[in-house]
Amino acid sequence: MTRTVLLVDDDPHIREVLAFAFDKAGFAVRTAADGEAALADVAAQLPDLVVLDINMPRMDGLEVCRRLRGSGDVPVLFLSSRDDEFDRVLGIELGADDYVVKPFSPREVVARANAILRRSARSVSAPAAGAALEKGLLSLDTDGWSARWQGREVALTVSEFNLVRALAAAPGRILSRDQLIDQLHGPGFAITDRTVDSHIRNIRRKFAEADAHDVIETRAGVGYRLGPCNGSIGSGGAKSGG
């Protein structure tokens, strides 16, 4: 089945270059020149992936991502300038699945997009055997890509769900950021520790909204592990670095 990508950037040259690369890779391509047009396009027909520039006039990519996350879980890949690390981190915390820094190679953007879609497909089609992971009040249905706290669903993005699943599949073990990056993207993928920390902060915020305060523990200078998941405050471990 042909996958559809929505390319959102106010620069017509960037839209043209990316459209050519994605078309060559077998995608059906739609484009939007601003955030409002992008939201209207998504509302009319949901794409498989949104490639979204952060810096746009009228409505920037961060606000577009915030609104997309308020209504669904379509994967989002950010395009980011080199000098706005804060915006990149904020984008991840808003629920973006990955980002590419400008200037970029169109082939890299397509490769990152394919990686996001493969992760999404694996999450949705996980084998039924051993599909349920549970600890305390937390339950993960890897077959249905669903995270629940006391039976109430906590909406996670693909990357967030895969991080929680990786920790739940290794109870008691502390996983380093590099190990978690391997779980998300595969060995050797170029991504910063801060991106992992941003995902973790986002996961903690979402679970805290469900009165879950001990899902992930931090071990300073080492990494993360699954917490006791009994809902207690203050049992999440030291939180430096994430």
PDB file of C-alpha atoms in Angstrom:
ATOM      1  CA  MET A   1       0.000   0.000   0.000  1.00  0.00           C
ATOM      2  CA  THR A   2       1.322   3.448  -0.945  1.00  0.00           C
ATOM      3  CA  ARG A   3       2.131   5.579   2.074  1.00  0.00           C
ATOM      4  CA  THR A   4       1.214   9.268   2.134  1.00  0.00           C
ATOM      5  CA  VAL A   5       3.470  12.030   3.462  1.00  0.00           C
ATOM      6  CA  LEU A   6       2.441  15.628   4.091  1.00  0.00           C
ATOM      7  CA  LEU A   7       5.359  18.061   3.640  1.00  0.00           C
ATOM      8  CA  VAL A   8       4.892  21.340   5.521  1.00  0.00           C
ATOM      9  CA  ASP A   9       7.380  24.158   4.905  1.00  0.00           C
ATOM     10  CA  ASP A  10       7.027  27.807   3.914  1.00  0.00           C
ATOM     11  CA  ASP A  11      10.055  27.510   1.590  1.00  0.00           C
ATOM     12  CA  PRO A  12       8.839  26.329  -1.849  1.00  0.00           C
ATOM     13  CA  HIS A  13      12.322  25.088  -2.766  1.00  0.00           C
ATOM     14  CA  ILE A  14      12.465  22.786   0.258  1.00  0.00           C
ATOM     15  CA  ARG A  15       8.982  21.482  -0.502  1.00  0.00           C
ATOM     16  CA  GLU A  16       9.995  20.785  -4.095  1.00  0.00           C
ATOM     17  CA  VAL A  17      13.242  19.003  -3.175  1.00  0.00           C
ATOM     18  CA  LEU A  18      11.568  16.840  -0.519  1.00  0.00           C
ATOM     19  CA  ALA A  19       8.580  16.098  -2.737  1.00  0.00           C
ATOM     20  CA  PHE A  20      10.930  14.782  -5.423  1.00  0.00           C
ATOM     21  CA  ALA A  21      12.813  12.600  -2.891  1.00  0.00           C
ATOM     22  CA  PHE A  22       9.657  11.135  -1.347  1.00  0.00           C
ATOM     23  CA  ASP A  23       8.022  10.576  -4.726  1.00  0.00           C
ATOM     24  CA  LYS A  24      11.139   8.725  -5.880  1.00  0.00           C
ATOM     25  CA  ALA A  25      10.908   6.579  -2.707  1.00  0.00           C
ATOM     26  CA  GLY A  26       7.362   5.539  -3.598  1.00  0.00           C
ATOM     27  CA  PHE A  27       5.362   7.878  -1.358  1.00  0.00           C
ATOM     28  CA  ALA A  28       2.208   9.739  -2.293  1.00  0.00           C
ATOM     29  CA  VAL A  29       3.108  13.357  -1.574  1.00  0.00           C
ATOM     30  CA  ARG A  30       0.959  16.240  -0.368  1.00  0.00           C
ATOM     31  CA  THR A  31       2.329  19.684   0.521  1.00  0.00           C
ATOM     32  CA  ALA A  32       1.332  22.679   2.619  1.00  0.00           C
ATOM     33  CA  ALA A  33       2.981  26.100   2.779  1.00  0.00           C
ATOM     34  CA  ASP A  34       1.917  27.008   6.327  1.00  0.00           C
ATOM     35  CA  GLY A  35       0.573  25.549   9.548  1.00  0.00           C
ATOM     36  CA  GLU A  36      -3.063  26.403   8.971  1.00  0.00           C
ATOM     37  CA  ALA A  37      -3.031  24.737   5.560  1.00  0.00           C
ATOM     38  CA  ALA A  38      -1.362  21.690   7.114  1.00  0.00           C
ATOM     39  CA  LEU A  39      -4.059  21.278   9.769  1.00  0.00           C
ATOM     40  CA  ALA A  40      -6.778  21.620   7.148  1.00  0.00           C
ATOM     41  CA  ASP A  41      -5.059  18.983   4.999  1.00  0.00           C
ATOM     42  CA  VAL A  42      -4.781  16.535   7.903  1.00  0.00           C
ATOM     43  CA  ALA A  43      -8.419  17.114   8.853  1.00  0.00           C
ATOM     44  CA  ALA A  44      -9.509  16.343   5.286  1.00  0.00           C
ATOM     45  CA  GLN A  45      -7.492  13.135   4.994  1.00  0.00           C
ATOM     46  CA  LEU A  46      -5.033  11.731   7.519  1.00  0.00           C
ATOM     47  CA  PRO A  47      -1.548  11.115   6.064  1.00  0.00           C
ATOM     48  CA  ASP A  48       0.771   8.350   7.252  1.00  0.00           C
ATOM     49  CA  LEU A  49       3.434  10.892   8.236  1.00  0.00           C
ATOM     50  CA  VAL A  50       3.852  14.669   8.574  1.00  0.00           C
ATOM     51  CA  VAL A  51       7.233  16.270   7.830  1.00  0.00           C
ATOM     52  CA  LEU A  52       6.984  19.613   9.593  1.00  0.00           C
ATOM     53  CA  ASP A  53       9.208  22.698   9.575  1.00  0.00           C
ATOM     54  CA  ILE A  54       9.487  24.402  12.968  1.00  0.00           C
ATOM     55  CA  ASN A  55      10.086  27.982  11.840  1.00  0.00           C
ATOM     56  CA  MET A  56       7.088  29.171   9.833  1.00  0.00           C
ATOM     57  CA  PRO A  57       5.156  32.452   9.879  1.00  0.00           C
ATOM     58  CA  ARG A  58       1.624  32.796  11.282  1.00  0.00           C
ATOM     59  CA  MET A  59       1.580  29.354  12.934  1.00  0.00           C
ATOM     60  CA  ASP A  60       4.894  27.651  13.637  1.00  0.00           C
ATOM     61  CA  GLY A  61       5.539  23.917  13.567  1.00  0.00           C
ATOM     62  CA  LEU A  62       5.464  23.596  17.352  1.00  0.00           C
ATOM     63  CA  GLU A  63       1.879  24.853  17.485  1.00  0.00           C
ATOM     64  CA  VAL A  64       0.927  22.601  14.565  1.00  0.00           C
ATOM     65  CA  CYS A  65       2.410  19.601  16.401  1.00  0.00           C
ATOM     66  CA  ARG A  66       0.592  20.566  19.600  1.00  0.00           C
ATOM     67  CA  ARG A  67      -2.724  20.634  17.752  1.00  0.00           C
ATOM     68  CA  LEU A  68      -2.021  17.385  15.926  1.00  0.00           C
ATOM     69  CA  ARG A  69      -1.258  15.678  19.234  1.00  0.00           C
ATOM     70  CA  GLY A  70      -4.481  17.048  20.675  1.00  0.00           C
ATOM     71  CA  SER A  71      -6.489  15.135  18.110  1.00  0.00           C
ATOM     72  CA  GLY A  72      -4.465  12.047  17.172  1.00  0.00           C
ATOM     73  CA  ASP A  73      -1.149  10.228  16.886  1.00  0.00           C
ATOM     74  CA  VAL A  74      -0.042  10.761  13.286  1.00  0.00           C
ATOM     75  CA  PRO A  75       3.795  10.447  13.243  1.00  0.00           C
ATOM     76  CA  VAL A  76       5.641  13.780  13.012  1.00  0.00           C
ATOM     77  CA  LEU A  77       9.193  14.400  11.759  1.00  0.00           C
ATOM     78  CA  PHE A  78      10.491  17.910  12.454  1.00  0.00           C
ATOM     79  CA  LEU A  79      12.781  19.961  10.236  1.00  0.00           C
ATOM     80  CA  SER A  80      14.917  22.145  12.481  1.00  0.00           C
ATOM     81  CA  SER A  81      17.568  24.839  12.088  1.00  0.00           C
ATOM     82  CA  ARG A  82      20.954  24.285  13.709  1.00  0.00           C
ATOM     83  CA  ASP A  83      20.587  27.180  16.147  1.00  0.00           C
ATOM     84  CA  ASP A  84      17.290  26.275  17.788  1.00  0.00           C
ATOM     85  CA  GLU A  85      18.077  23.279  20.006  1.00  0.00           C
ATOM     86  CA  PHE A  86      15.486  24.480  22.506  1.00  0.00           C
ATOM     87  CA  ASP A  87      12.779  24.262  19.850  1.00  0.00           C
ATOM     88  CA  ARG A  88      13.930  20.783  18.817  1.00  0.00           C
ATOM     89  CA  VAL A  89      13.753  19.540  22.402  1.00  0.00           C
ATOM     90  CA  LEU A  90      10.387  21.219  22.900  1.00  0.00           C
ATOM     91  CA  GLY A  91       9.164  19.552  19.710  1.00  0.00           C
ATOM     92  CA  ILE A  92      10.081  16.133  21.054  1.00  0.00           C
ATOM     93  CA  GLU A  93       8.321  16.953  24.325  1.00  0.00           C
ATOM     94  CA  LEU A  94       5.213  17.909  22.354  1.00  0.00           C
ATOM     95  CA  GLY A  95       5.209  14.456  20.816  1.00  0.00           C
ATOM     96  CA  ALA A  96       7.290  14.614  17.632  1.00  0.00           C
ATOM     97  CA  ASP A  97       8.880  11.269  16.760  1.00  0.00           C
ATOM     98  CA  ASP A  98      12.176  12.585  15.390  1.00  0.00           C
ATOM     99  CA  TYR A  99      13.865  15.613  13.846  1.00  0.00           C
ATOM    100  CA  VAL A 100      16.334  16.414  11.067  1.00  0.00           C
ATOM    101  CA  VAL A 101      18.621  19.446  11.262  1.00  0.00           C
ATOM    102  CA  LYS A 102      18.906  21.883   8.355  1.00  0.00           C
ATOM    103  CA  PRO A 103      20.736  21.862   6.008  1.00  0.00           C
ATOM    104  CA  PHE A 104      19.837  18.230   5.415  1.00  0.00           C
ATOM    105  CA  SER A 105      20.152  15.520   2.811  1.00  0.00           C
ATOM    106  CA  PRO A 106      16.753  14.654   1.280  1.00  0.00           C
ATOM    107  CA  ARG A 107      17.807  10.999   1.415  1.00  0.00           C
ATOM    108  CA  GLU A 108      18.321  11.320   5.190  1.00  0.00           C
ATOM    109  CA  VAL A 109      14.842  12.792   5.622  1.00  0.00           C
ATOM    110  CA  VAL A 110      13.318   9.899   3.663  1.00  0.00           C
ATOM    111  CA  ALA A 111      15.393   7.386   5.670  1.00  0.00           C
ATOM    112  CA  ARG A 112      14.247   8.894   8.980  1.00  0.00           C
ATOM    113  CA  ALA A 113      10.644   8.873   7.753  1.00  0.00           C
ATOM    114  CA  ASN A 114      10.880   5.200   6.802  1.00  0.00           C
ATOM    115  CA  ALA A 115      12.387   4.392  10.219  1.00  0.00           C
ATOM    116  CA  ILE A 116       9.473   6.102  11.990  1.00  0.00           C
ATOM    117  CA  LEU A 117       6.923   4.221   9.888  1.00  0.00           C
ATOM    118  CA  ARG A 118       8.676   0.888  10.490  1.00  0.00           C
ATOM    119  CA  ARG A 119       8.590   1.490  14.251  1.00  0.00           C
ATOM    120  CA  SER A 120       4.930   2.393  14.033  1.00  0.00           C
ATOM    121  CA  ALA A 121       4.154  -0.769  12.047  1.00  0.00           C
ATOM    122  CA  ARG A 122       6.048  -2.942  14.542  1.00  0.00           C
ATOM    123  CA  SER A 123       4.139  -1.371  17.428  1.00  0.00           C
ATOM    124  CA  VAL A 124       0.770  -1.962  15.804  1.00  0.00           C
ATOM    125  CA  SER A 125       1.517  -5.488  14.570  1.00  0.00           C
ATOM    126  CA  ALA A 126       3.483  -6.915  17.521  1.00  0.00           C
ATOM    127  CA  PRO A 127       2.967 -10.671  17.880  1.00  0.00           C
ATOM    128  CA  ALA A 128       0.202 -11.828  20.203  1.00  0.00           C
ATOM    129  CA  ALA A 129       2.531 -14.147  22.113  1.00  0.00           C
ATOM    130  CA  GLY A 130       3.795 -12.262  25.139  1.00  0.00           C
ATOM    131  CA  ALA A 131       1.915  -9.171  23.995  1.00  0.00           C
ATOM    132  CA  ALA A 132       0.958  -8.043  27.521  1.00  0.00           C
ATOM    133  CA  LEU A 133       3.545  -6.474  29.821  1.00  0.00           C
ATOM    134  CA  GLU A 134       2.436  -5.579  33.322  1.00  0.00           C
ATOM    135  CA  LYS A 135       3.950  -4.170  36.480  1.00  0.00           C
ATOM    136  CA  GLY A 136       1.995  -2.745  39.375  1.00  0.00           C
ATOM    137  CA  LEU A 137      -0.713  -0.469  38.022  1.00  0.00           C
ATOM    138  CA  LEU A 138       0.900  -0.269  34.580  1.00  0.00           C
ATOM    139  CA  SER A 139      -0.093  -2.506  31.691  1.00  0.00           C
ATOM    140  CA  LEU A 140       1.184  -2.451  28.120  1.00  0.00           C
ATOM    141  CA  ASP A 141      -0.611  -4.165  25.270  1.00  0.00           C
ATOM    142  CA  THR A 142       2.084  -4.443  22.618  1.00  0.00           C
ATOM    143  CA  ASP A 143      -0.347  -6.131  20.259  1.00  0.00           C
ATOM    144  CA  GLY A 144      -2.700  -3.165  20.393  1.00  0.00           C
ATOM    145  CA  TRP A 145      -0.012  -0.507  21.051  1.00  0.00           C
ATOM    146  CA  SER A 146      -1.797   0.620  24.193  1.00  0.00           C
ATOM    147  CA  ALA A 147      -0.465   1.832  27.551  1.00  0.00           C
ATOM    148  CA  ARG A 148      -2.826   1.821  30.521  1.00  0.00           C
ATOM    149  CA  TRP A 149      -2.631   2.962  34.129  1.00  0.00           C
ATOM    150  CA  GLN A 150      -5.246   1.381  36.385  1.00  0.00           C
ATOM    151  CA  GLY A 151      -7.104   0.420  33.231  1.00  0.00           C
ATOM    152  CA  ARG A 152      -7.154   3.984  31.890  1.00  0.00           C
ATOM    153  CA  GLU A 153      -5.344   4.571  28.612  1.00  0.00           C
ATOM    154  CA  VAL A 154      -2.373   6.951  28.531  1.00  0.00           C
ATOM    155  CA  ALA A 155      -1.883   8.246  24.982  1.00  0.00           C
ATOM    156  CA  LEU A 156       1.759   7.834  23.930  1.00  0.00           C
ATOM    157  CA  THR A 157       3.482   8.478  20.625  1.00  0.00           C
ATOM    158  CA  VAL A 158       5.290   5.644  18.834  1.00  0.00           C
ATOM    159  CA  SER A 159       8.666   6.632  20.272  1.00  0.00           C
ATOM    160  CA  GLU A 160       7.287   7.111  23.788  1.00  0.00           C
ATOM    161  CA  PHE A 161       5.517   3.763  23.761  1.00  0.00           C
ATOM    162  CA  ASN A 162       8.619   1.967  22.506  1.00  0.00           C
ATOM    163  CA  LEU A 163      10.707   3.504  25.299  1.00  0.00           C
ATOM    164  CA  VAL A 164       8.263   2.380  27.985  1.00  0.00           C
ATOM    165  CA  ARG A 165       8.049  -1.050  26.376  1.00  0.00           C
ATOM    166  CA  ALA A 166      11.854  -1.377  26.323  1.00  0.00           C
ATOM    167  CA  LEU A 167      12.014  -0.584  30.051  1.00  0.00           C
ATOM    168  CA  ALA A 168       9.093  -2.876  30.872  1.00  0.00           C
ATOM    169  CA  ALA A 169      10.713  -5.721  28.945  1.00  0.00           C
ATOM    170  CA  ALA A 170      13.831  -5.407  31.129  1.00  0.00           C
ATOM    171  CA  PRO A 171      12.425  -5.219  34.685  1.00  0.00           C
ATOM    172  CA  GLY A 172      14.999  -4.275  37.289  1.00  0.00           C
ATOM    173  CA  ARG A 173      17.638  -3.418  34.691  1.00  0.00           C
ATOM    174  CA  ILE A 174      19.003   0.078  34.145  1.00  0.00           C
ATOM    175  CA  LEU A 175      19.184   0.853  30.427  1.00  0.00           C
ATOM    176  CA  SER A 176      21.635   3.481  29.259  1.00  0.00           C
ATOM    177  CA  ARG A 177      20.605   6.206  26.848  1.00  0.00           C
ATOM    178  CA  ASP A 178      22.606   4.482  24.117  1.00  0.00           C
ATOM    179  CA  GLN A 179      20.693   1.240  24.729  1.00  0.00           C
ATOM    180  CA  LEU A 180      17.406   3.107  24.551  1.00  0.00           C
ATOM    181  CA  ILE A 181      18.468   4.837  21.328  1.00  0.00           C
ATOM    182  CA  ASP A 182      19.212   1.383  19.887  1.00  0.00           C
ATOM    183  CA  GLN A 183      15.700   0.289  20.901  1.00  0.00           C
ATOM    184  CA  LEU A 184      14.179   3.293  19.138  1.00  0.00           C
ATOM    185  CA  HIS A 185      16.284   3.551  16.008  1.00  0.00           C
ATOM    186  CA  GLY A 186      18.744   0.672  15.783  1.00  0.00           C
ATOM    187  CA  PRO A 187      22.507   0.590  16.498  1.00  0.00           C
ATOM    188  CA  GLY A 188      24.620   3.484  15.286  1.00  0.00           C
ATOM    189  CA  PHE A 189      21.754   5.953  14.853  1.00  0.00           C
ATOM    190  CA  ALA A 190      22.880   9.557  15.276  1.00  0.00           C
ATOM    191  CA  ILE A 191      20.688  11.088  17.959  1.00  0.00           C
ATOM    192  CA  THR A 192      21.526  12.998  21.123  1.00  0.00           C
ATOM    193  CA  ASP A 193      21.049  11.965  24.743  1.00  0.00           C
ATOM    194  CA  ARG A 194      18.889  15.057  25.200  1.00  0.00           C
ATOM    195  CA  THR A 195      16.325  13.629  22.795  1.00  0.00           C
ATOM    196  CA  VAL A 196      15.961  10.536  24.995  1.00  0.00           C
ATOM    197  CA  ASP A 197      15.684  12.753  28.075  1.00  0.00           C
ATOM    198  CA  SER A 198      12.992  14.809  26.350  1.00  0.00           C
ATOM    199  CA  HIS A 199      10.979  11.680  25.545  1.00  0.00           C
ATOM    200  CA  ILE A 200      11.311  10.559  29.175  1.00  0.00           C
ATOM    201  CA  ARG A 201      10.096  13.935  30.474  1.00  0.00           C
ATOM    202  CA  ASN A 202       7.144  13.763  28.110  1.00  0.00           C
ATOM    203  CA  ILE A 203       6.281  10.230  29.259  1.00  0.00           C
ATOM    204  CA  ARG A 204       6.490  11.256  32.920  1.00  0.00           C
ATOM    205  CA  ARG A 205       4.236  14.255  32.318  1.00  0.00           C
ATOM    206  CA  LYS A 206       1.580  12.141  30.603  1.00  0.00           C
ATOM    207  CA  PHE A 207       1.588   9.507  33.337  1.00  0.00           C
ATOM    208  CA  ALA A 208       1.595  12.178  36.061  1.00  0.00           C
ATOM    209  CA  GLU A 209      -1.646  13.494  34.559  1.00  0.00           C
ATOM    210  CA  ALA A 210      -3.051  10.020  35.321  1.00  0.00           C
ATOM    211  CA  ASP A 211      -1.691  10.213  38.923  1.00  0.00           C
ATOM    212  CA  ALA A 212       1.205   7.905  38.050  1.00  0.00           C
ATOM    213  CA  HIS A 213       4.430   9.304  39.485  1.00  0.00           C
ATOM    214  CA  ASP A 214       6.778   6.325  39.638  1.00  0.00           C
ATOM    215  CA  VAL A 215       6.737   4.761  36.181  1.00  0.00           C
ATOM    216  CA  ILE A 216      10.345   5.584  35.257  1.00  0.00           C
ATOM    217  CA  GLU A 217      13.343   5.886  37.574  1.00  0.00           C
ATOM    218  CA  THR A 218      16.515   7.803  36.718  1.00  0.00           C
ATOM    219  CA  ARG A 219      19.950   6.641  37.816  1.00  0.00           C
ATOM    220  CA  ALA A 220      22.145   9.721  37.429  1.00  0.00           C
ATOM    221  CA  GLY A 221      25.010   9.183  35.029  1.00  0.00           C
ATOM    222  CA  VAL A 222      23.790   5.687  34.129  1.00  0.00           C
ATOM    223  CA  GLY A 223      20.337   5.660  32.562  1.00  0.00           C
ATOM    224  CA  TYR A 224      16.728   4.714  33.250  1.00  0.00           C
ATOM    225  CA  ARG A 225      14.724   1.751  34.494  1.00  0.00           C
ATOM    226  CA  LEU A 226      11.087   0.904  35.081  1.00  0.00           C
ATOM    227  CA  GLY A 227       9.871   2.081  38.480  1.00  0.00           C
ATOM    228  CA  PRO A 228       7.656   0.205  40.962  1.00  0.00           C
ATOM    229  CA  CYS A 229       4.501   1.525  39.243  1.00  0.00           C
ATOM    230  CA  ASN A 230       2.454   1.675  42.415  1.00  0.00           C
ATOM    231  CA  GLY A 231       1.522   5.329  42.000  1.00  0.00           C
ATOM    232  CA  SER A 232       3.549   6.712  44.883  1.00  0.00           C
ATOM    233  CA  ILE A 233       5.086  10.175  44.671  1.00  0.00           C
ATOM    234  CA  GLY A 234       8.815  10.442  45.226  1.00  0.00           C
ATOM    235  CA  SER A 235       9.676   6.873  44.214  1.00  0.00           C
ATOM    236  CA  GLY A 236      10.840   7.799  40.712  1.00  0.00           C
ATOM    237  CA  GLY A 237      14.464   8.060  41.685  1.00  0.00           C
ATOM    238  CA  ALA A 238      16.844  10.940  41.063  1.00  0.00           C
ATOM    239  CA  LYS A 239      15.754  12.880  38.007  1.00  0.00           C
ATOM    240  CA  SER A 240      18.881  14.714  36.983  1.00  0.00           C
ATOM    241  CA  GLY A 241      19.367  14.592  33.226  1.00  0.00           C
ATOM    242  CA  GLY A 242      15.724  13.703  32.598  1.00  0.00           C
TER     243      GLY A 242
END
